[in-house]
Amino acid sequence: VLFLPSRYSFYSMRFVLVLATGVMLTLVMERWVGWLQWQWRQWGEWSGLDFVRVVASVGFAIAVLITPAIPQLFLHGQSWQVGKPESIYSYLEKTPKNTLIASLLTEVNDNIPAFVQRSVLTGDEFALPYHVEFYGEMLQRAIDLLAAQYSPDLSAVEAFIGKYGVDIWIVAEDFTAPSYLEQHDWLFTSYEKAAVVAVQQDLLQGVEPALVKVIDECASAEASGFYESGVIALTAECIKAVASAK
């Protein structure tokens, strides 16, 4: 069964359109140059409308030639993804290739595999229910991650790290705000909504997640700049060490 069949023709169609556009523009420009030469020979008989036509056509030709040479204009709106904050990707590029990252941050989860070739535990792009067993695994990981990130018990956090072999845990500075989870639509599936609501209720009642207690001690030294961008990277080894010491 083909899921999202457009993915098989999406990029090939772009190449076809580029070539077709080049051929079309060549033919149009050829006719336009011929028309412009004819107009130039008749310039002494130009009317105001003829002058407007020539100016407009020359302006359009300049725009067609110049715009693709200005990335800020040409690439805008082309569905390009830019990883932010950039410091998170610079930091992760220095980690071992087999590093496993856990995070509820949608932007980080979606882009880490493509931008720095590191694995993520789960995420929005991996939560599409096309295959029952795969989706079930991604769903369980998301529920376990949600429960561990907001658990007040550090031993539960340690157990989660041991179960999945997490190396780095990335959180947002404001992840303890009750409204934070509402920014992540992918968590509100029919199965996960109950878990999200339960967490929000705990936060409203003043329950403090155990991860808050280890942020100052376990934030990666290389990731100190993340505080400025609202993203914090915690090393799993440090979290386990703190948990074992208590």
mmCIF file of N, CA, C and O in Angstrom, residues 6 13 26 96 136 199 207 223 238:
data_model
loop_
_atom_site.group_PDB
_atom_site.id
_atom_site.type_symbol
_atom_site.label_atom_id
_atom_site.label_comp_id
_atom_site.label_asym_id
_atom_site.label_seq_id
_atom_site.Cartn_x
_atom_site.Cartn_y
_atom_site.Cartn_z
ATOM 1 N N SER A 6 2.061 11.124 -3.155
ATOM 2 C CA SER A 6 2.644 12.327 -3.758
ATOM 3 C C SER A 6 4.134 12.443 -3.470
ATOM 4 O O SER A 6 4.859 13.124 -4.206
ATOM 5 N N MET A 13 8.533 16.179 -10.026
ATOM 6 C CA MET A 13 7.694 17.195 -10.661
ATOM 7 C C MET A 13 8.328 18.572 -10.571
ATOM 8 O O MET A 13 8.187 19.394 -11.472
ATOM 9 N N THR A 26 12.414 30.994 -22.309
ATOM 10 C CA THR A 26 13.259 31.198 -23.488
ATOM 11 C C THR A 26 12.422 31.603 -24.697
ATOM 12 O O THR A 26 12.770 32.543 -25.434
ATOM 13 N N PRO A 96 28.126 11.766 20.025
ATOM 14 C CA PRO A 96 28.312 10.529 19.240
ATOM 15 C C PRO A 96 27.123 10.271 18.311
ATOM 16 O O PRO A 96 25.995 10.686 18.579
ATOM 17 N N GLY A 136 1.815 2.309 17.542
ATOM 18 C CA GLY A 136 1.655 1.909 18.933
ATOM 19 C C GLY A 136 2.917 2.125 19.739
ATOM 20 O O GLY A 136 2.879 2.583 20.886
ATOM 21 N N VAL A 199 -1.434 15.749 33.511
ATOM 22 C CA VAL A 199 -0.229 16.529 33.805
ATOM 23 C C VAL A 199 -0.582 17.979 34.084
ATOM 24 O O VAL A 199 -0.064 18.597 35.027
ATOM 25 N N VAL A 207 2.382 20.765 41.668
ATOM 26 C CA VAL A 207 3.313 19.638 41.670
ATOM 27 C C VAL A 207 4.526 19.993 40.807
ATOM 28 O O VAL A 207 4.379 20.328 39.632
ATOM 29 N N ALA A 223 26.022 23.598 26.389
ATOM 30 C CA ALA A 223 24.709 24.122 26.028
ATOM 31 C C ALA A 223 24.298 25.295 26.890
ATOM 32 O O ALA A 223 23.119 25.596 27.013
ATOM 33 N N CYS A 238 24.122 12.458 33.989
ATOM 34 C CA CYS A 238 24.088 13.342 35.152
ATOM 35 C C CYS A 238 22.802 13.126 35.946
ATOM 36 O O CYS A 238 22.809 13.070 37.172
#
